[in-house]
mmCIF file of C-alpha atoms and ligand atoms in Angstrom:
data_model
loop_
_atom_site.group_PDB
_atom_site.id
_atom_site.type_symbol
_atom_site.label_atom_id
_atom_site.label_comp_id
_atom_site.label_asym_id
_atom_site.label_seq_id
_atom_site.Cartn_x
_atom_site.Cartn_y
_atom_site.Cartn_z
ATOM 1 C CA MET A 849 86.472 93.147 115.536
ATOM 2 C CA VAL A 850 90.074 93.232 114.402
ATOM 3 C CA LEU A 851 90.180 96.994 113.748
ATOM 4 C CA THR A 852 88.820 98.402 117.012
ATOM 5 C CA GLY A 853 90.369 101.799 117.741
ATOM 6 C CA LYS A 854 91.694 102.312 114.195
ATOM 7 C CA ASN A 855 90.603 105.268 112.065
ATOM 8 C CA ALA A 856 89.931 105.035 108.334
ATOM 9 C CA ILE A 857 89.325 107.542 105.563
ATOM 10 C CA VAL A 858 87.414 105.972 102.682
ATOM 11 C CA THR A 859 87.142 108.338 99.714
ATOM 12 C CA GLY A 860 84.048 108.100 97.549
ATOM 13 C CA SER A 861 82.166 106.238 100.273
ATOM 14 C CA THR A 862 78.718 107.746 99.719
ATOM 15 C CA SER A 863 77.976 105.136 97.028
ATOM 16 C CA GLY A 864 78.894 101.806 95.483
ATOM 17 C CA ILE A 865 82.160 100.070 96.349
ATOM 18 C CA GLY A 866 83.354 102.756 98.792
ATOM 19 C CA LEU A 867 80.166 102.542 100.836
ATOM 20 C CA ALA A 868 80.479 98.746 101.064
ATOM 21 C CA ILE A 869 84.111 99.111 102.158
ATOM 22 C CA ALA A 870 83.102 101.630 104.847
ATOM 23 C CA HIS A 871 80.461 99.185 106.147
ATOM 24 C CA THR A 872 82.984 96.330 106.291
ATOM 25 C CA LEU A 873 85.648 98.367 108.120
ATOM 26 C CA ALA A 874 83.049 99.773 110.534
ATOM 27 C CA GLY A 875 81.849 96.226 111.197
ATOM 28 C CA GLU A 876 85.401 95.432 112.302
ATOM 29 C CA GLY A 877 85.268 98.262 114.845
ATOM 30 C CA CYS A 878 87.063 100.945 112.806
ATOM 31 C CA ASN A 879 86.081 104.628 113.106
ATOM 32 C CA ILE A 880 85.208 106.029 109.698
ATOM 33 C CA MET A 881 85.555 109.308 107.844
ATOM 34 C CA LEU A 882 83.112 109.105 104.965
ATOM 35 C CA ASN A 883 83.644 111.193 101.845
ATOM 36 C CA GLY A 884 81.921 111.705 98.540
ATOM 37 C CA MET A 885 79.261 113.600 96.670
ATOM 38 C CA GLY A 886 75.529 113.141 97.021
ATOM 39 C CA ASP A 887 72.278 114.207 98.541
ATOM 40 C CA LYS A 888 72.783 115.920 101.919
ATOM 41 C CA ALA A 889 69.879 114.101 103.632
ATOM 42 C CA ALA A 890 71.189 110.713 102.452
ATOM 43 C CA ILE A 891 74.709 111.555 103.716
ATOM 44 C CA ASP A 892 73.353 112.768 107.075
ATOM 45 C CA ALA A 893 71.444 109.469 107.338
ATOM 46 C CA LEU A 894 74.678 107.511 106.763
ATOM 47 C CA VAL A 895 76.558 109.537 109.392
ATOM 48 C CA ALA A 896 73.761 108.710 111.864
ATOM 49 C CA GLU A 897 73.430 105.040 110.806
ATOM 50 C CA PHE A 898 77.093 103.994 111.200
ATOM 51 C CA PRO A 899 77.543 104.752 114.942
ATOM 52 C CA ARG A 900 74.127 103.271 115.718
ATOM 53 C CA LYS A 901 74.823 100.059 113.808
ATOM 54 C CA TYR A 902 78.513 99.552 114.623
ATOM 55 C CA GLY A 903 79.170 101.570 117.806
ATOM 56 C CA ILE A 904 81.997 103.536 116.165
ATOM 57 C CA LYS A 905 82.750 107.222 115.526
ATOM 58 C CA THR A 906 81.692 108.424 112.076
ATOM 59 C CA VAL A 907 82.336 111.790 110.457
ATOM 60 C CA TYR A 908 81.928 113.088 106.930
ATOM 61 C CA SER A 909 84.135 115.227 104.728
ATOM 62 C CA GLY A 910 82.689 116.786 101.595
ATOM 63 C CA ALA A 911 86.187 117.300 100.151
ATOM 64 C CA ASP A 912 86.270 117.341 96.370
ATOM 65 C CA MET A 913 88.895 114.807 95.294
ATOM 66 C CA SER A 914 89.875 116.964 92.326
ATOM 67 C CA LYS A 915 91.118 119.693 94.731
ATOM 68 C CA PRO A 916 94.443 119.037 96.505
ATOM 69 C CA GLY A 917 93.783 121.687 99.202
ATOM 70 C CA GLU A 918 90.469 120.069 100.129
ATOM 71 C CA ILE A 919 92.144 116.637 100.280
ATOM 72 C CA ARG A 920 94.784 117.954 102.706
ATOM 73 C CA GLN A 921 92.049 119.587 104.785
ATOM 74 C CA MET A 922 90.139 116.269 104.883
ATOM 75 C CA ALA A 923 93.206 114.516 106.327
ATOM 76 C CA ALA A 924 93.595 117.308 108.919
ATOM 77 C CA ASP A 925 89.877 117.163 109.817
ATOM 78 C CA CYS A 926 90.115 113.395 110.287
ATOM 79 C CA ALA A 927 92.977 113.873 112.764
ATOM 80 C CA THR A 928 90.994 116.492 114.700
ATOM 81 C CA GLU A 929 87.607 114.797 114.643
ATOM 82 C CA ILE A 930 88.335 111.060 115.089
ATOM 83 C CA GLY A 931 92.142 110.779 115.189
ATOM 84 C CA GLY A 932 94.858 110.448 112.565
ATOM 85 C CA ALA A 933 94.153 108.064 109.695
ATOM 86 C CA ASP A 934 95.572 104.577 110.229
ATOM 87 C CA ILE A 935 93.819 103.280 107.125
ATOM 88 C CA VAL A 936 93.357 105.138 103.852
ATOM 89 C CA VAL A 937 91.229 103.718 101.061
ATOM 90 C CA ASN A 938 91.603 105.707 97.848
ATOM 91 C CA ASN A 939 88.388 104.720 96.134
ATOM 92 C CA ALA A 940 86.700 107.816 94.649
ATOM 93 C CA GLY A 941 86.501 107.549 90.903
ATOM 94 C CA ILE A 942 84.694 108.672 87.785
ATOM 95 C CA GLN A 943 84.519 107.352 84.234
ATOM 96 C CA CYS A 944 84.297 108.953 80.785
ATOM 97 C CA VAL A 945 83.864 106.831 77.645
ATOM 98 C CA SER A 946 84.980 108.401 74.354
ATOM 99 C CA PRO A 947 87.391 107.757 71.459
ATOM 100 C CA VAL A 948 90.732 109.418 72.188
ATOM 101 C CA GLU A 949 90.492 111.954 69.345
ATOM 102 C CA GLU A 950 87.160 113.216 70.692
ATOM 103 C CA PHE A 951 87.984 112.862 74.415
ATOM 104 C CA PRO A 952 87.010 116.170 76.115
ATOM 105 C CA ASP A 953 90.086 117.866 77.662
ATOM 106 C CA ASP A 954 88.222 118.757 80.847
ATOM 107 C CA LYS A 955 87.100 115.132 81.311
ATOM 108 C CA TRP A 956 90.677 113.904 80.854
ATOM 109 C CA ASP A 957 91.834 116.330 83.579
ATOM 110 C CA ALA A 958 88.986 115.347 85.922
ATOM 111 C CA VAL A 959 89.524 111.586 85.534
ATOM 112 C CA ILE A 960 93.272 111.915 86.157
ATOM 113 C CA ALA A 961 92.698 114.259 89.128
ATOM 114 C CA ILE A 962 90.046 112.164 90.891
ATOM 115 C CA ASN A 963 91.195 108.635 89.982
ATOM 116 C CA LEU A 964 94.962 109.169 90.317
ATOM 117 C CA SER A 965 96.231 112.492 91.705
ATOM 118 C CA ALA A 966 93.801 112.427 94.655
ATOM 119 C CA ALA A 967 95.434 109.225 95.891
ATOM 120 C CA PHE A 968 98.865 110.876 95.733
ATOM 121 C CA HIS A 969 97.677 113.916 97.702
ATOM 122 C CA LEU A 970 95.952 111.841 100.400
ATOM 123 C CA ILE A 971 98.891 109.451 100.752
ATOM 124 C CA LYS A 972 101.277 112.406 101.025
ATOM 125 C CA ALA A 973 99.104 113.988 103.737
ATOM 126 C CA THR A 974 98.669 110.834 105.838
ATOM 127 C CA VAL A 975 101.970 108.906 105.593
ATOM 128 C CA PRO A 976 103.800 111.164 108.122
ATOM 129 C CA GLY A 977 101.243 110.288 110.852
ATOM 130 C CA MET A 978 101.385 106.607 109.929
ATOM 131 C CA ARG A 979 105.189 106.670 110.173
ATOM 132 C CA LYS A 980 104.968 108.137 113.696
ATOM 133 C CA ASN A 981 102.623 105.304 114.731
ATOM 134 C CA ASN A 982 104.640 102.595 112.960
ATOM 135 C CA PHE A 983 101.376 101.462 111.429
ATOM 136 C CA GLY A 984 99.445 102.241 108.290
ATOM 137 C CA ARG A 985 97.356 100.554 105.643
ATOM 138 C CA ILE A 986 96.908 102.228 102.268
ATOM 139 C CA ILE A 987 94.582 100.550 99.795
ATOM 140 C CA ASN A 988 94.153 101.977 96.331
ATOM 141 C CA ILE A 989 91.121 100.877 94.343
ATOM 142 C CA ALA A 990 92.498 100.438 90.841
ATOM 143 C CA SER A 991 90.638 98.213 88.363
ATOM 144 C CA ALA A 992 91.128 95.424 85.851
ATOM 145 C CA HIS A 993 91.851 98.533 83.758
ATOM 146 C CA GLY A 994 94.966 99.025 85.890
ATOM 147 C CA LEU A 995 96.362 95.921 84.198
ATOM 148 C CA VAL A 996 94.775 95.796 80.746
ATOM 149 C CA ALA A 997 93.060 98.354 78.503
ATOM 150 C CA SER A 998 89.685 98.714 76.844
ATOM 151 C CA ALA A 999 88.988 100.979 73.864
ATOM 152 C CA ASN A 1000 87.467 104.408 74.517
ATOM 153 C CA LYS A 1001 88.640 104.659 78.132
ATOM 154 C CA SER A 1002 92.018 106.378 77.657
ATOM 155 C CA ALA A 1003 91.904 108.597 80.761
ATOM 156 C CA TYR A 1004 90.521 105.881 83.050
ATOM 157 C CA VAL A 1005 93.020 103.260 81.860
ATOM 158 C CA ALA A 1006 95.892 105.752 82.161
ATOM 159 C CA ALA A 1007 94.800 106.726 85.693
ATOM 160 C CA LYS A 1008 94.349 103.113 86.807
ATOM 161 C CA HIS A 1009 97.705 102.008 85.362
ATOM 162 C CA GLY A 1010 99.169 105.071 87.128
ATOM 163 C CA ILE A 1011 97.727 104.135 90.503
ATOM 164 C CA VAL A 1012 99.237 100.649 90.160
ATOM 165 C CA GLY A 1013 102.658 102.303 89.740
ATOM 166 C CA LEU A 1014 102.021 104.688 92.639
ATOM 167 C CA THR A 1015 101.068 101.714 94.830
ATOM 168 C CA LYS A 1016 104.336 99.880 94.149
ATOM 169 C CA THR A 1017 106.445 103.005 94.717
ATOM 170 C CA VAL A 1018 104.783 103.897 98.041
ATOM 171 C CA ALA A 1019 105.123 100.251 99.145
ATOM 172 C CA LEU A 1020 108.892 100.394 98.573
ATOM 173 C CA GLU A 1021 109.281 103.743 100.338
ATOM 174 C CA THR A 1022 107.353 102.582 103.412
ATOM 175 C CA ALA A 1023 108.447 98.931 103.524
ATOM 176 C CA GLU A 1024 110.278 99.165 106.864
ATOM 177 C CA SER A 1025 107.816 101.425 108.638
ATOM 178 C CA GLY A 1026 104.830 99.195 109.495
ATOM 179 C CA ILE A 1027 102.921 100.709 106.593
ATOM 180 C CA THR A 1028 101.626 98.647 103.681
ATOM 181 C CA CYS A 1029 100.323 99.922 100.361
ATOM 182 C CA ASN A 1030 98.355 97.666 98.046
ATOM 183 C CA ALA A 1031 96.045 98.009 95.056
ATOM 184 C CA ILE A 1032 92.863 96.084 94.344
ATOM 185 C CA CYS A 1033 91.800 95.560 90.741
ATOM 186 C CA PRO A 1034 88.100 94.686 90.555
ATOM 187 C CA GLY A 1035 86.267 93.540 87.463
ATOM 188 C CA TRP A 1036 82.658 94.658 86.919
ATOM 189 C CA VAL A 1037 80.799 95.652 90.085
ATOM 190 C CA ASN A 1038 77.168 96.713 89.705
ATOM 191 C CA THR A 1039 77.318 100.314 90.912
ATOM 192 C CA PRO A 1040 76.012 103.649 89.557
ATOM 193 C CA LEU A 1041 79.337 104.069 87.681
ATOM 194 C CA VAL A 1042 78.657 100.862 85.716
ATOM 195 C CA GLN A 1043 74.883 101.358 85.425
ATOM 196 C CA LYS A 1044 75.561 104.494 83.368
ATOM 197 C CA GLN A 1045 77.680 102.426 80.954
ATOM 198 C CA ILE A 1046 74.991 99.721 80.710
ATOM 199 C CA GLU A 1047 72.330 102.345 79.971
ATOM 200 C CA ALA A 1048 74.551 103.896 77.278
ATOM 201 C CA LYS A 1049 75.096 100.459 75.689
ATOM 202 C CA ALA A 1050 71.352 99.718 75.741
ATOM 203 C CA LYS A 1051 70.580 103.051 74.067
ATOM 204 C CA GLU A 1052 73.351 102.742 71.492
ATOM 205 C CA GLY A 1053 72.413 99.163 70.494
ATOM 206 C CA ASN A 1054 68.643 99.693 70.933
ATOM 207 C CA ILE A 1055 68.570 96.648 73.244
ATOM 208 C CA SER A 1056 67.135 95.957 76.693
ATOM 209 C CA ILE A 1057 69.027 96.742 79.913
ATOM 210 C CA ALA A 1058 69.156 92.976 80.607
ATOM 211 C CA GLN A 1059 70.744 92.302 77.190
ATOM 212 C CA ALA A 1060 73.177 95.222 77.583
ATOM 213 C CA THR A 1061 74.176 93.860 81.016
ATOM 214 C CA ALA A 1062 74.751 90.373 79.589
ATOM 215 C CA ASN A 1063 76.813 91.859 76.733
ATOM 216 C CA LEU A 1064 78.924 93.959 79.136
ATOM 217 C CA LEU A 1065 79.752 90.961 81.331
ATOM 218 C CA GLY A 1066 80.197 88.619 78.363
ATOM 219 C CA GLU A 1067 82.726 90.880 76.607
ATOM 220 C CA LYS A 1068 85.248 90.929 79.459
ATOM 221 C CA GLN A 1069 84.473 88.812 82.472
ATOM 222 C CA PRO A 1070 84.632 84.998 82.055
ATOM 223 C CA ASN A 1071 82.491 84.181 85.134
ATOM 224 C CA LYS A 1072 79.774 86.479 83.696
ATOM 225 C CA LYS A 1073 78.743 87.619 87.180
ATOM 226 C CA PHE A 1074 79.173 90.961 88.923
ATOM 227 C CA ILE A 1075 81.748 91.140 91.722
ATOM 228 C CA GLN A 1076 80.061 91.788 95.068
ATOM 229 C CA PRO A 1077 81.308 95.049 96.648
ATOM 230 C CA GLU A 1078 81.314 93.285 100.050
ATOM 231 C CA SER A 1079 83.969 90.897 98.665
ATOM 232 C CA ILE A 1080 86.229 93.896 98.064
ATOM 233 C CA GLY A 1081 85.482 95.085 101.607
ATOM 234 C CA ALA A 1082 86.421 91.669 103.017
ATOM 235 C CA LEU A 1083 89.728 91.672 101.124
ATOM 236 C CA ILE A 1084 90.500 95.117 102.539
ATOM 237 C CA ALA A 1085 89.647 93.979 106.085
ATOM 238 C CA PHE A 1086 92.144 91.148 105.617
ATOM 239 C CA LEU A 1087 94.847 93.539 104.356
ATOM 240 C CA CYS A 1088 94.228 95.834 107.343
ATOM 241 C CA GLY A 1089 94.461 93.025 109.893
ATOM 242 C CA ALA A 1090 97.527 91.341 111.365
ATOM 243 C CA HIS A 1091 97.753 88.746 108.567
ATOM 244 C CA GLY A 1092 98.083 91.498 105.971
ATOM 245 C CA GLU A 1093 101.331 92.743 107.487
ATOM 246 C CA ALA A 1094 103.672 91.213 104.891
ATOM 247 C CA MET A 1095 101.511 92.014 101.908
ATOM 248 C CA THR A 1096 102.731 95.238 100.364
ATOM 249 C CA GLY A 1097 103.099 96.453 96.809
ATOM 250 C CA GLU A 1098 100.624 93.761 95.805
ATOM 251 C CA ILE A 1099 98.289 94.304 92.885
ATOM 252 C CA LEU A 1100 95.345 92.080 93.758
ATOM 253 C CA SER A 1101 92.782 91.150 91.132
ATOM 254 C CA ILE A 1102 89.224 90.274 92.033
ATOM 255 C CA ASP A 1103 87.851 90.106 88.528
ATOM 256 C CA GLY A 1104 86.062 86.831 87.677
ATOM 257 C CA GLY A 1105 88.920 85.836 85.360
ATOM 258 C CA TRP A 1106 89.032 89.091 83.331
ATOM 259 C CA THR A 1107 92.832 89.472 83.362
ATOM 260 C CA ALA A 1108 93.536 85.722 83.111
ATOM 261 C CA GLN A 1109 92.739 85.936 79.390
HETATM 262 P P1 NAD B 200 80.229 105.032 92.221
HETATM 263 O O1 NAD B 200 79.922 106.021 91.149
HETATM 264 O O2 NAD B 200 79.147 104.205 92.796
HETATM 265 O O3 NAD B 200 80.970 105.741 93.437
HETATM 266 C C1 NAD B 200 81.956 106.706 93.240
HETATM 267 C C2 NAD B 200 82.160 107.472 94.512
HETATM 268 O O4 NAD B 200 83.149 108.488 94.269
HETATM 269 C C3 NAD B 200 80.883 108.210 94.984
HETATM 270 O O5 NAD B 200 80.812 108.206 96.380
HETATM 271 C C4 NAD B 200 81.117 109.624 94.472
HETATM 272 O O6 NAD B 200 80.408 110.613 95.204
HETATM 273 C C5 NAD B 200 82.619 109.740 94.682
HETATM 274 N N1 NAD B 200 83.199 110.832 93.898
HETATM 275 C C6 NAD B 200 83.149 111.046 92.574
HETATM 276 N N2 NAD B 200 83.770 112.194 92.276
HETATM 277 C C7 NAD B 200 84.229 112.709 93.444
HETATM 278 C C8 NAD B 200 84.930 113.882 93.805
HETATM 279 N N3 NAD B 200 85.312 114.782 92.888
HETATM 280 N N4 NAD B 200 85.231 114.079 95.105
HETATM 281 C C9 NAD B 200 84.830 113.195 96.049
HETATM 282 N N5 NAD B 200 84.169 112.059 95.771
HETATM 283 C C10 NAD B 200 83.862 111.841 94.478
HETATM 284 O O7 NAD B 200 81.393 104.124 91.585
HETATM 285 P P2 NAD B 200 82.026 102.727 92.037
HETATM 286 O O8 NAD B 200 81.786 101.782 90.925
HETATM 287 O O9 NAD B 200 81.660 102.376 93.412
HETATM 288 O O10 NAD B 200 83.576 103.118 91.944
HETATM 289 C C11 NAD B 200 84.432 103.204 93.063
HETATM 290 C C12 NAD B 200 85.864 102.943 92.611
HETATM 291 O O11 NAD B 200 85.956 101.605 92.123
HETATM 292 C C13 NAD B 200 86.321 103.846 91.472
HETATM 293 O O12 NAD B 200 87.674 104.210 91.688
HETATM 294 C C14 NAD B 200 86.211 102.950 90.257
HETATM 295 O O13 NAD B 200 87.084 103.331 89.240
HETATM 296 C C15 NAD B 200 86.582 101.615 90.853
HETATM 297 N N6 NAD B 200 86.145 100.459 90.102
HETATM 298 C C16 NAD B 200 84.823 100.252 89.844
HETATM 299 C C17 NAD B 200 84.449 99.134 89.134
HETATM 300 C C18 NAD B 200 83.013 98.820 88.830
HETATM 301 O O14 NAD B 200 82.764 97.896 88.037
HETATM 302 N N7 NAD B 200 82.071 99.489 89.414
HETATM 303 C C19 NAD B 200 85.421 98.236 88.674
HETATM 304 C C20 NAD B 200 86.755 98.488 88.942
HETATM 305 C C21 NAD B 200 87.103 99.605 89.675
#
């Protein structure tokens, strides 16, 4: 229980990687502000489950990560409802797959807003409180696509490369203040975001879901296995604990060998 008494905002924590991260931090005693889209009953169930399971405070913000005003309000609500954010995990993200010349303008704007600008707005809103406390942990969920590109993902790759740059800059600006800022670059994790891509591949190639999954892993990820979201959670718990103190501005891959190629 290395994070007892700390407060974390995890964006996009109603599903996939963000939800696993929220579980890991809560398991370490951290109070959690959940965020993300989804079915109201399922979200209510999560807000009830976390305190019961982990004995921590849990609140939810429905802030839309494409709206800067709602992001600022989420940070303010966190301070009022559980206490100022000591830990911020910028995880919310969306994908759009299309050749650049056909890429819909509105999808470009949404991917950049949710996957990149949201992290800027939340960092800006929470760093002043972290500076006052001489403690803060900012973790940005980038991607292997923060380091290398894939065709047909121009907005996503641009956003993820951008968040790697944002991470390094914030790390330099906060280096003497007890705040660290790091990025994690996962390879394939089997979440709804990736399932949609597998289904599209299966349809396009008229192949089974199992074959499309094998093709997806085989194209990019040498270990040919999905990354477990709990492994990302465990890495974040390490970064948030005492031994993470000197790690800042790091761009940490957890990608089954993807970017070793
Ligand atoms: P997911 O679709 O399971 O979860 C995305 C989360 O973001 C959900 O909770 C969703 O409600 C939330 N979200 C989406 N739009 C939002 C908005 N406008 N406002 C608030 N919340 C919003 O996806 P995931 O795979 O768990 O992805 C999480 C992060 O991990 C993303 O940043 C993604 O780019 C990154 N990532 C995923 C993989 C992978 O293979 N799944 C690999 C590398 C990086």
